[in-house]
């Protein structure tokens, strides 16, 4: 591009029909040491060769020509760097002529550009097209140093730290930006220049130097996340047919560079961003080292992930859904290898996350049995020792069987192999016992477990009621012990009454015993045997009536009508 523009410049200057070429060269030679040397030593053809190598566009060359012709040149943040580089290339120094262009441009850069953030970023961005000369002249280093110094004193120039749970390119970010008091006080409707507009060649070394010089990592991370989102995540990726190879390669380089620049500290990078980057590494065919490092980063922060994040990995080419169970397995392996906390909550969160993922993908009609059972087995291993119930597993299996009603009995058996019915809640067991989609063996097992759970529940209630009564008696005894000192006399009287009643009952028992012994000598006239109940009635209450009825002298005469 630069060569084509330079050719246009040289063609415009060296037209043979133009009568003012010699005057133009002489005017430029007055300010440009190299053109003066070529005019003195070489021909116009050699000068045309020299102009073809000029590192500038026609607009910049025109400004130089106007300066050489005696016109004033208005500098700006976008033009000062190209003008400085062209002036350096042409030799427009103070050694050749006083008050030359190079000195004027550098003074403008120093006093009008570098003190201001927006102007410095614009000037730094302008070095992209003339990178080599800008480095030689020191302009890249000067602009970069100014930017870094400003970010050290005010890190919010890089953007506010990203909220881990809210980073989503599709969501409204109006609530995420909360300016500090200073910004609110001097709020101006003038957007701040963002470093994400820089090319990767400028951006990567700038961020590296910021980290070395101690810019807070949370602000550096915010800039990195915004950068990869702007250039990769919010634009069509390499999987899109409309994306050319050059853009695809550029996106791959950006993903790999941002992954290298991200800090290793946990909690700084949103988990959903890491999942998005991992998906893009597959689509863009990034290096295996980049993919491995992203999986490791995700594994260390897996307790912060959601089901939506895990489903991001299934978005393949042209919207095709591809569940990478092995990738999930590797991420889980990284989580457990690097987990060194004593908190059980993170382990439970990951186990529940895998169960939610199983239930989420179970409704996919194209999901193969092998993929589902592999993830179900993984979920069982993860939840072992963390979750006391396997209801989440049962939910996923039930959804899968409901979605795939054409499965054979043997296939349904295979799906239910990982289900541990003994760990299911009573409600889930009751549902399973009535579930027609389950295999017969599983239904019978659920019925058995339901009966066992019901029996255990009843036994617990009985034991609890007995414990409650025992506890109540103990409380009464305690209360009696506390009242013993004050009501000792009443207690004694009560005890005496009880002892008297006991003595009376003993006397009555003795009387009943003698009566029974007397009645044993009587002859029973009736042939049928008197029942025990009648005998007892006769002894304790009806003895007189029975005796009177059996006396021979009192028998009534039969009266004939």
XYZ file of C-alpha atoms in Angstrom:
561
model
C 0.000 0.000 0.000
C 2.800 2.410 0.925
C 4.705 1.641 -2.292
C 1.615 2.258 -4.408
C 1.013 5.631 -2.769
C 4.676 6.577 -3.114
C 4.530 5.685 -6.781
C 1.560 8.015 -7.179
C 3.615 10.782 -5.549
C 6.623 10.233 -7.771
C 4.435 10.038 -10.871
C 2.727 13.290 -9.961
C 6.048 15.056 -9.418
C 7.980 13.722 -12.399
C 5.430 14.312 -15.154
C 7.441 15.399 -18.196
C 4.764 17.895 -19.225
C 4.922 19.824 -15.978
C 6.985 23.042 -16.367
C 7.298 23.584 -12.600
C 9.109 20.350 -11.662
C 12.531 21.942 -11.407
C 11.152 24.823 -9.342
C 9.369 22.366 -7.010
C 12.501 20.299 -6.523
C 14.527 23.414 -5.883
C 11.987 24.624 -3.311
C 12.072 21.255 -1.583
C 15.842 21.093 -1.809
C 15.964 24.339 0.164
C 14.404 22.472 3.113
C 15.284 18.819 2.350
C 18.921 17.786 2.541
C 18.475 14.518 0.643
C 16.630 16.106 -2.294
C 19.297 18.795 -2.478
C 21.963 16.111 -2.633
C 20.130 14.194 -5.404
C 19.590 17.340 -7.455
C 23.258 18.137 -7.166
C 24.613 14.676 -7.901
C 21.952 12.728 -9.792
C 19.279 12.965 -12.456
C 15.518 13.302 -12.159
C 15.228 9.552 -12.787
C 17.267 8.844 -9.665
C 15.109 11.320 -7.788
C 11.999 9.460 -8.974
C 13.492 6.269 -7.548
C 14.072 8.019 -4.238
C 10.540 9.388 -4.088
C 9.095 5.921 -4.745
C 10.523 4.823 -1.382
C 8.977 7.682 0.541
C 7.172 6.307 3.660
C 4.129 8.571 3.402
C 0.793 8.996 1.696
C 0.050 11.753 -0.835
C -1.653 13.946 1.777
C 1.404 13.969 4.026
C 3.724 14.658 1.070
C 1.509 17.534 0.013
C 1.816 19.085 3.473
C 5.600 18.807 3.250
C 5.565 20.412 -0.183
C 3.421 23.285 1.118
C 5.840 23.794 3.979
C 8.724 23.899 1.536
C 6.806 26.451 -0.542
C 6.529 28.737 2.482
C 2.978 27.980 3.605
C 2.072 27.334 7.235
C 1.341 23.748 8.187
C -1.308 22.930 10.781
C -0.315 19.979 12.901
C -2.670 17.516 14.552
C -2.324 14.321 16.591
C -2.997 12.244 13.478
C -0.536 14.109 11.206
C 2.351 15.009 13.499
C 3.877 11.517 13.499
C 3.728 10.993 9.688
C 5.105 14.487 9.145
C 7.925 13.874 11.607
C 8.833 10.588 9.927
C 8.777 12.111 6.427
C 10.791 15.104 7.587
C 13.353 12.743 9.065
C 13.439 10.696 5.846
C 13.977 13.813 3.686
C 16.582 15.273 6.021
C 14.592 18.328 7.056
C 16.790 18.970 10.077
C 18.189 22.044 11.734
C 21.601 21.148 10.383
C 20.317 21.729 6.869
C 18.105 24.755 7.534
C 16.962 26.596 10.654
C 13.333 26.305 11.836
C 12.887 23.214 9.759
C 9.882 20.901 9.715
C 11.280 18.113 11.892
C 11.920 20.408 14.836
C 8.493 22.054 14.534
C 6.743 18.673 14.420
C 8.634 17.278 17.415
C 7.921 20.403 19.464
C 4.221 20.126 18.675
C 4.299 16.467 19.675
C 5.976 17.256 22.965
C 3.827 20.198 24.030
C 0.437 19.593 22.420
C 0.098 15.814 22.053
C 1.944 13.903 24.760
C 0.348 15.697 27.762
C -3.162 14.643 26.626
C -4.393 11.024 26.755
C -6.632 11.111 23.676
C -4.062 12.930 21.539
C -1.298 10.553 22.598
C -3.360 7.480 21.674
C -4.154 8.986 18.267
C -0.480 9.736 17.623
C 0.537 6.270 18.792
C -2.036 4.683 16.472
C -0.632 6.713 13.576
C 2.747 4.985 13.937
C 1.263 1.729 12.569
C 1.704 2.593 8.882
C 5.250 3.917 9.325
C 6.313 1.601 12.121
C 9.967 1.083 11.223
C 10.818 4.779 10.790
C 8.749 5.677 13.872
C 10.813 3.207 15.909
C 14.039 4.562 14.441
C 13.030 8.100 15.270
C 11.906 7.058 18.785
C 8.298 8.113 18.345
C 6.877 4.689 19.282
C 8.789 4.621 22.552
C 7.876 8.218 23.411
C 4.143 7.702 22.833
C 4.123 4.320 24.629
C 5.940 5.739 27.638
C 3.458 8.619 27.851
C 0.487 6.218 27.744
C 1.960 3.933 30.417
C 2.803 6.851 32.713
C -0.772 8.091 32.498
C -2.249 4.640 33.211
C -0.036 4.253 36.282
C -1.422 7.488 37.731
C -5.001 6.786 36.546
C -5.616 3.081 35.760
C -9.270 3.746 34.926
C -8.103 5.100 31.584
C -7.960 1.422 30.616
C -11.579 0.906 31.637
C -13.276 -0.155 34.851
C -12.583 -3.665 36.153
C -14.962 -6.176 34.674
C -17.560 -7.814 36.866
C -16.948 -11.561 36.721
C -20.579 -12.579 36.574
C -21.769 -9.809 34.212
C -19.246 -9.854 31.376
C -21.293 -10.572 28.293
C -20.879 -8.866 25.001
C -24.590 -9.151 24.195
C -25.799 -7.509 27.397
C -26.284 -3.845 28.068
C -23.171 -2.421 29.624
C -24.703 0.815 30.812
C -24.796 -0.343 34.406
C -21.257 -1.725 34.354
C -19.604 1.675 33.955
C -19.617 3.688 37.129
C -17.230 6.652 36.868
C -15.428 7.870 39.952
C -16.134 11.160 41.670
C -13.581 13.021 39.608
C -15.074 11.848 36.336
C -18.609 12.652 37.433
C -17.556 16.140 38.525
C -15.818 16.989 35.262
C -17.982 14.868 32.956
C -17.612 15.886 29.316
C -19.409 14.304 26.410
C -16.102 13.490 24.796
C -15.385 9.765 24.463
C -12.023 8.664 25.766
C -9.710 7.066 23.231
C -9.594 3.340 23.817
C -6.452 1.246 23.482
C -8.538 -1.486 21.887
C -8.421 0.533 18.657
C -4.689 -0.217 18.342
C -3.319 -2.937 16.136
C -1.925 -6.044 17.797
C 1.618 -5.021 16.845
C 1.236 -1.887 18.979
C -1.074 -3.240 21.637
C 0.809 -6.375 22.755
C 4.166 -4.762 23.680
C 2.320 -1.865 25.311
C 0.389 -4.209 27.640
C 3.540 -6.192 28.435
C 5.307 -3.025 29.515
C 2.314 -1.947 31.609
C 2.425 -5.218 33.539
C 6.173 -4.851 34.108
C 5.752 -1.328 35.418
C 3.049 -2.229 37.903
C -0.244 -1.132 36.381
C -2.985 -2.877 38.465
C -3.833 -6.220 36.907
C -7.595 -5.826 37.171
C -7.454 -2.808 34.830
C -5.046 -4.517 32.446
C -7.390 -7.507 32.378
C -10.335 -5.245 31.599
C -8.485 -3.847 28.601
C -7.504 -7.325 27.384
C -11.064 -8.610 27.672
C -12.428 -5.633 25.760
C -9.750 -6.061 23.110
C -10.489 -9.716 22.342
C -14.192 -9.046 22.446
C -13.899 -6.183 19.961
C -11.712 -7.951 17.398
C -12.818 -11.580 17.736
C -15.897 -12.301 19.826
C -18.127 -9.562 18.401
C -17.127 -10.147 14.797
C -17.645 -13.132 12.481
C -15.065 -15.783 13.279
C -13.047 -17.915 10.909
C -15.857 -20.453 10.695
C -17.953 -17.951 8.750
C -17.707 -18.353 4.987
C -17.648 -14.564 4.548
C -14.432 -14.176 6.563
C -11.316 -14.120 4.407
C -8.104 -15.889 5.313
C -6.337 -12.683 6.302
C -9.005 -11.822 8.870
C -9.034 -15.405 10.094
C -5.277 -15.359 10.666
C -5.487 -11.997 12.390
C -8.175 -13.257 14.771
C -6.145 -16.352 15.576
C -3.107 -14.212 16.410
C -5.230 -11.972 18.651
C -6.719 -14.897 20.614
C -3.299 -16.460 21.146
C -1.718 -13.126 22.151
C -4.495 -12.198 24.588
C -4.287 -15.627 26.215
C -0.557 -15.116 26.752
C -1.132 -11.664 28.243
C -3.942 -12.626 30.630
C -2.789 -12.778 34.277
C -2.735 -16.117 36.071
C -4.394 -14.807 39.231
C -7.753 -16.483 39.877
C -10.936 -14.457 39.732
C -9.702 -11.664 37.436
C -10.932 -13.077 34.125
C -14.659 -13.799 33.659
C -15.305 -17.496 33.133
C -17.696 -16.929 30.235
C -14.993 -14.992 28.366
C -12.588 -17.922 28.744
C -15.215 -20.295 27.353
C -15.794 -17.979 24.379
C -12.072 -17.817 23.694
C -11.765 -21.603 23.944
C -14.566 -22.034 21.422
C -12.849 -19.597 19.045
C -9.508 -21.405 19.328
C -11.194 -24.477 17.890
C -12.945 -22.555 15.121
C -9.809 -20.580 14.228
C -7.516 -23.634 14.515
C -5.292 -21.975 17.094
C -2.278 -23.711 18.561
C -2.764 -26.663 20.891
C -0.702 -24.852 23.547
C -3.209 -21.990 23.555
C -6.135 -24.411 23.882
C -4.452 -26.306 26.732
C -3.736 -23.114 28.668
C -7.335 -21.922 28.253
C -8.674 -25.258 29.505
C -6.376 -24.960 32.505
C -7.601 -21.421 33.232
C -11.229 -22.557 32.982
C -10.568 -25.549 35.225
C -9.145 -23.341 37.974
C -12.255 -21.130 37.879
C -14.875 -23.788 37.109
C -16.786 -23.120 40.331
C -17.723 -19.715 38.848
C -19.052 -21.149 35.571
C -22.669 -21.626 34.546
C -24.445 -24.131 32.337
C -24.625 -21.479 29.641
C -20.838 -21.237 29.689
C -20.431 -24.997 29.252
C -22.941 -25.013 26.406
C -20.779 -22.428 24.634
C -18.336 -25.211 23.776
C -21.022 -27.049 21.806
C -21.446 -24.259 19.235
C -19.593 -25.605 16.240
C -19.335 -24.692 12.578
C -22.424 -23.243 10.876
C -24.386 -23.454 14.121
C -23.957 -27.218 14.363
C -24.158 -28.558 17.899
C -21.199 -30.707 18.936
C -20.845 -31.820 22.547
C -17.176 -32.244 23.381
C -17.356 -34.549 26.384
C -13.596 -35.046 26.416
C -13.041 -31.311 26.690
C -15.390 -31.188 29.682
C -13.514 -34.118 31.189
C -10.161 -32.325 30.797
C -11.556 -29.168 32.378
C -12.885 -31.160 35.350
C -9.494 -32.846 35.706
C -7.794 -29.434 35.875
C -10.301 -28.317 38.513
C -9.655 -31.217 40.865
C -5.893 -31.165 40.336
C -5.653 -27.489 41.258
C -8.320 -27.429 43.977
C -6.657 -26.729 47.308
C -9.449 -25.169 49.315
C -11.068 -26.680 52.364
C -14.496 -25.337 51.405
C -17.004 -27.965 50.344
C -19.227 -25.417 48.645
C -17.058 -25.199 45.521
C -17.065 -28.983 45.076
C -20.834 -29.048 45.472
C -21.196 -26.186 42.963
C -19.190 -28.068 40.321
C -21.112 -31.311 40.931
C -24.433 -29.509 40.560
C -23.104 -27.745 37.451
C -22.410 -31.048 35.704
C -25.846 -32.379 36.683
C -27.473 -29.237 35.261
C -25.493 -29.684 32.060
C -26.705 -33.295 31.810
C -30.328 -32.214 32.198
C -29.845 -29.379 29.692
C -28.440 -31.466 26.847
C -30.789 -34.418 27.521
C -33.555 -32.706 25.538
C -31.465 -32.756 22.351
C -33.048 -35.290 19.985
C -29.766 -35.824 18.148
C -27.805 -36.614 21.306
C -26.357 -40.117 21.082
C -26.627 -42.623 23.914
C -22.845 -42.930 24.131
C -22.411 -39.183 24.615
C -25.162 -38.995 27.209
C -23.963 -41.994 29.213
C -20.370 -40.734 29.135
C -21.423 -37.404 30.599
C -23.744 -39.160 33.080
C -20.887 -41.348 34.283
C -18.755 -38.244 34.661
C -21.519 -36.570 36.655
C -21.734 -39.593 38.936
C -18.010 -39.491 39.633
C -18.068 -35.760 40.318
C -21.063 -35.937 42.676
C -19.698 -38.899 44.621
C -19.062 -37.712 48.155
C -20.400 -34.203 47.462
C -24.108 -34.600 46.815
C -26.264 -36.670 49.141
C -28.977 -37.108 46.520
C -28.979 -38.332 42.930
C -32.157 -36.478 42.004
C -30.289 -34.350 39.469
C -29.058 -37.463 37.700
C -32.592 -38.901 37.672
C -33.937 -35.660 36.227
C -31.482 -35.794 33.312
C -32.241 -39.464 32.614
C -35.986 -38.860 32.721
C -35.685 -35.951 30.273
C -33.553 -38.047 27.928
C -35.989 -40.984 27.987
C -38.920 -38.645 27.460
C -37.219 -37.047 24.455
C -36.096 -40.403 22.991
C -39.226 -42.526 23.379
C -38.248 -44.909 20.593
C -35.409 -46.510 22.579
C -35.420 -50.251 23.116
C -35.589 -51.819 26.564
C -31.891 -52.683 26.406
C -31.018 -49.113 25.426
C -33.068 -47.714 28.301
C -31.273 -50.120 30.608
C -27.965 -48.758 29.359
C -29.076 -45.182 30.009
C -30.147 -46.039 33.571
C -27.010 -47.959 34.509
C -25.402 -44.975 36.245
C -28.520 -44.150 38.301
C -28.143 -44.853 42.027
C -31.706 -45.270 43.246
C -30.634 -45.714 46.871
C -29.531 -42.058 46.922
C -32.768 -40.694 45.487
C -35.140 -38.705 47.673
C -38.533 -40.229 48.655
C -40.286 -37.887 46.217
C -38.018 -38.918 43.342
C -38.409 -42.622 44.221
C -42.176 -42.263 44.281
C -42.055 -40.586 40.860
C -39.749 -43.286 39.488
C -42.027 -46.052 40.768
C -44.821 -44.655 38.574
C -42.602 -43.713 35.609
C -43.561 -45.748 32.546
C -40.488 -44.584 30.650
C -38.081 -46.382 32.956
C -37.104 -50.035 32.445
C -39.025 -52.610 34.463
C -36.024 -53.453 36.603
C -35.548 -49.826 37.609
C -39.255 -49.421 38.434
C -39.202 -52.491 40.686
C -36.053 -51.286 42.376
C -37.661 -47.891 42.933
C -40.707 -49.582 44.477
C -38.482 -51.552 46.829
C -36.495 -48.464 47.851
C -39.756 -46.578 48.396
C -40.986 -49.266 50.794
C -37.685 -49.271 52.652
C -37.725 -45.479 52.941
C -41.325 -45.571 54.182
C -40.478 -48.180 56.818
C -37.453 -46.205 57.970
C -39.542 -43.059 58.197
C -42.138 -44.808 60.366
C -39.469 -46.249 62.644
C -37.916 -42.817 63.023
C -41.264 -41.296 63.942
C -41.882 -43.991 66.559
C -38.410 -43.572 67.991
C -38.855 -39.838 67.992
C -42.179 -40.030 69.837
C -40.657 -42.328 72.465
C -37.732 -40.020 72.877
C -40.180 -37.170 73.205
C -42.091 -38.928 75.975
C -38.878 -39.814 77.760
C -37.742 -36.269 77.442
C -41.085 -35.083 78.822
C -40.808 -37.358 81.843
C -37.311 -36.155 82.487
C -38.510 -32.573 82.330
C -41.289 -33.380 84.798
C -38.810 -34.988 87.147
C -36.630 -31.941 86.916
C -39.560 -29.722 87.714
C -40.472 -31.940 90.673
C -36.915 -31.786 91.909
C -36.993 -28.010 91.806
C -40.296 -27.912 93.666
C -39.265 -30.591 96.177
C -38.018 -28.178 98.775
C -41.167 -26.044 98.796
C -43.790 -28.832 98.535
C -42.223 -31.585 100.618
C -45.150 -31.895 102.990
C -47.748 -32.122 100.249
C -45.644 -34.781 98.593
C -45.560 -36.830 101.799
C -49.302 -36.633 102.191
C -49.777 -37.775 98.621
C -47.475 -40.697 99.220
C -49.421 -41.683 102.350
C -52.689 -41.626 100.432
C -51.185 -43.823 97.754
C -49.897 -46.303 100.335
C -53.343 -46.476 101.965
C -54.953 -47.195 98.618
C -52.430 -49.907 98.016
C -53.263 -51.507 101.363
C -56.997 -51.383 100.608
C -56.415 -53.023 97.250
C -54.405 -55.757 98.948
C -57.230 -56.447 101.443
C -59.795 -56.614 98.658
C -57.595 -59.039 96.790
C -57.380 -61.265 99.873
C -61.154 -61.241 100.271
C -61.641 -62.163 96.633
C -59.138 -64.959 97.047
C -61.037 -66.461 100.012
C -64.343 -66.224 98.183
C -62.873 -68.056 95.234
C -61.552 -70.831 97.490
C -64.976 -71.267 99.137
C -66.760 -71.526 95.817
C -64.522 -74.352 94.721
C -66.359 -76.701 97.176
C -69.778 -76.070 95.690
C -71.270 -78.517 93.218
C -72.211 -77.234 89.881
C -75.748 -78.439 89.010
C -75.722 -77.354 85.404
C -74.095 -79.679 82.925
C -72.705 -76.982 80.770
C -69.526 -75.531 81.950
C -69.705 -72.042 83.383
C -67.425 -69.633 81.585
C -64.664 -67.804 83.277
C -66.358 -64.490 82.659
C -69.557 -65.603 84.440
C -67.528 -66.999 87.311
C -65.748 -63.704 87.749
C -69.026 -61.809 87.638
C -70.438 -64.055 90.288
C -67.393 -63.574 92.514
C -66.973 -59.844 92.312
C -70.482 -58.459 92.061
C -73.293 -60.852 91.435
C -72.624 -63.513 94.095
C -75.823 -62.838 96.049
C -78.040 -63.039 93.020
C -76.479 -66.279 91.896
C -76.725 -67.750 95.425
C -80.382 -66.834 95.796
C -81.192 -68.343 92.483
C -79.596 -71.680 93.475
C -81.275 -72.134 96.943
C -83.588 -75.205 96.884
C -86.130 -73.990 99.498
C -87.033 -70.881 97.671
C -87.989 -72.502 94.401
C -91.292 -71.153 93.117
C -94.146 -73.465 92.394
C -95.244 -73.882 88.890
C -98.635 -72.273 88.291
C -100.900 -73.930 85.811
C -103.218 -71.767 83.882
